[in-house]
Amino acid sequence: MSPYSIRDPLVRAELYREIRQGAGDWAEYTIKPDEALMPELTAFRHYGESSLKWVVLVAAGLDDMRQELEVGEVIKLPPKTWIRQRIKYYELKG
């Protein structure tokens, strides 16, 4: 589930905007001290796979993968099914 399967960067930005806005029923996750420099650890703990670190970074409002997550920050993370569905939707759109 890669956002880069959405070829148009403007359309990909729409997906990112949706993730940043969050939804009321999404899971809340508090960033732990050992995750500040390791979004892949957050993704593994929440989703069971580190490849979704991009979702963690987008949900935290970070634009650069080298930026540090804020310890103690609560972010809203979408379910895997939502991510999969929205990527497919945006692939068709752009």
CSV table of C-alpha atoms in Angstrom, one decimal:
chain,number,residue,atom,x,y,z
A,1,MET,CA,0.0,0.0,0.0
A,2,SER,CA,2.1,2.8,-1.3
A,3,PRO,CA,0.9,6.3,-1.9
A,4,TYR,CA,3.3,6.5,-4.9
A,5,SER,CA,0.9,4.2,-6.9
A,6,ILE,CA,-1.0,7.5,-7.2
A,7,ARG,CA,1.0,9.1,-10.0
A,8,ASP,CA,-0.3,12.6,-9.9
A,9,PRO,CA,1.3,14.4,-6.9
A,10,LEU,CA,-1.7,16.8,-6.6
A,11,VAL,CA,-4.1,13.8,-6.3
A,12,ARG,CA,-1.8,12.2,-3.8
A,13,ALA,CA,-1.9,15.4,-1.8
A,14,GLU,CA,-5.7,14.9,-1.5
A,15,LEU,CA,-5.1,11.6,0.1
A,16,TYR,CA,-2.6,13.1,2.5
A,17,ARG,CA,-5.1,15.9,3.3
A,18,GLU,CA,-7.8,13.3,4.2
A,19,ILE,CA,-5.3,11.5,6.5
A,20,ARG,CA,-4.3,14.7,8.2
A,21,GLN,CA,-7.9,15.7,8.9
A,22,GLY,CA,-8.6,12.3,10.5
A,23,ALA,CA,-12.0,10.9,11.3
A,24,GLY,CA,-13.9,10.5,14.5
A,25,ASP,CA,-13.8,6.7,14.6
A,26,TRP,CA,-10.1,6.3,13.8
A,27,ALA,CA,-7.8,4.9,16.4
A,28,GLU,CA,-5.9,7.4,18.5
A,29,TYR,CA,-2.2,6.6,19.0
A,30,THR,CA,0.2,8.4,21.4
A,31,ILE,CA,3.8,8.7,20.2
A,32,LYS,CA,6.2,7.0,22.6
A,33,PRO,CA,9.8,8.2,23.4
A,34,ASP,CA,11.5,5.4,21.4
A,35,GLU,CA,9.4,6.2,18.3
A,36,ALA,CA,10.5,9.9,17.9
A,37,LEU,CA,13.0,9.0,15.2
A,38,MET,CA,11.4,5.8,14.1
A,39,PRO,CA,8.0,6.2,12.4
A,40,GLU,CA,8.4,2.6,11.2
A,41,LEU,CA,8.2,1.4,14.8
A,42,THR,CA,4.9,3.3,15.3
A,43,ALA,CA,3.6,1.8,12.1
A,44,PHE,CA,4.7,-1.7,13.2
A,45,ARG,CA,3.1,-1.4,16.6
A,46,HIS,CA,-0.2,-0.1,15.3
A,47,TYR,CA,-0.5,-1.9,11.9
A,48,GLY,CA,1.8,-4.8,12.3
A,49,GLU,CA,3.9,-3.7,9.4
A,50,SER,CA,6.5,-1.0,9.2
A,51,SER,CA,5.9,-0.1,5.5
A,52,LEU,CA,3.0,2.1,6.6
A,53,LYS,CA,5.3,4.6,8.2
A,54,TRP,CA,4.3,7.1,5.6
A,55,VAL,CA,0.7,7.1,7.1
A,56,VAL,CA,2.2,7.9,10.6
A,57,LEU,CA,4.2,10.8,9.2
A,58,VAL,CA,1.3,12.2,7.3
A,59,ALA,CA,-1.1,11.8,10.3
A,60,ALA,CA,1.5,13.6,12.4
A,61,GLY,CA,1.6,16.5,9.9
A,62,LEU,CA,5.3,15.9,8.9
A,63,ASP,CA,6.4,16.6,5.3
A,64,ASP,CA,9.9,15.2,5.6
A,65,MET,CA,10.6,11.6,6.6
A,66,ARG,CA,13.7,12.9,8.5
A,67,GLN,CA,11.6,15.0,10.8
A,68,GLU,CA,11.1,13.9,14.4
A,69,LEU,CA,7.8,12.8,15.7
A,70,GLU,CA,6.7,14.7,18.8
A,71,VAL,CA,6.8,12.4,21.9
A,72,GLY,CA,3.4,12.4,23.6
A,73,GLU,CA,1.5,13.7,20.6
A,74,VAL,CA,-1.7,11.9,19.9
A,75,ILE,CA,-2.4,11.2,16.3
A,76,LYS,CA,-5.4,9.6,14.6
A,77,LEU,CA,-4.6,6.6,12.4
A,78,PRO,CA,-6.9,5.2,9.8
A,79,PRO,CA,-7.6,1.5,9.5
A,80,LYS,CA,-5.8,-0.5,6.8
A,81,THR,CA,-9.0,-1.1,4.9
A,82,TRP,CA,-9.6,2.6,4.7
A,83,ILE,CA,-6.1,3.2,3.4
A,84,ARG,CA,-6.4,0.5,0.8
A,85,GLN,CA,-9.8,1.8,-0.4
A,86,ARG,CA,-8.7,5.4,-0.6
A,87,ILE,CA,-5.5,4.5,-2.5
A,88,LYS,CA,-7.6,2.6,-5.1
A,89,TYR,CA,-10.0,5.5,-5.3
A,90,TYR,CA,-7.2,8.1,-5.9
A,91,GLU,CA,-5.4,5.8,-8.4
A,92,LEU,CA,-8.5,5.9,-10.6
A,93,LYS,CA,-8.9,9.6,-10.1
A,94,GLY,CA,-5.3,10.5,-11.1
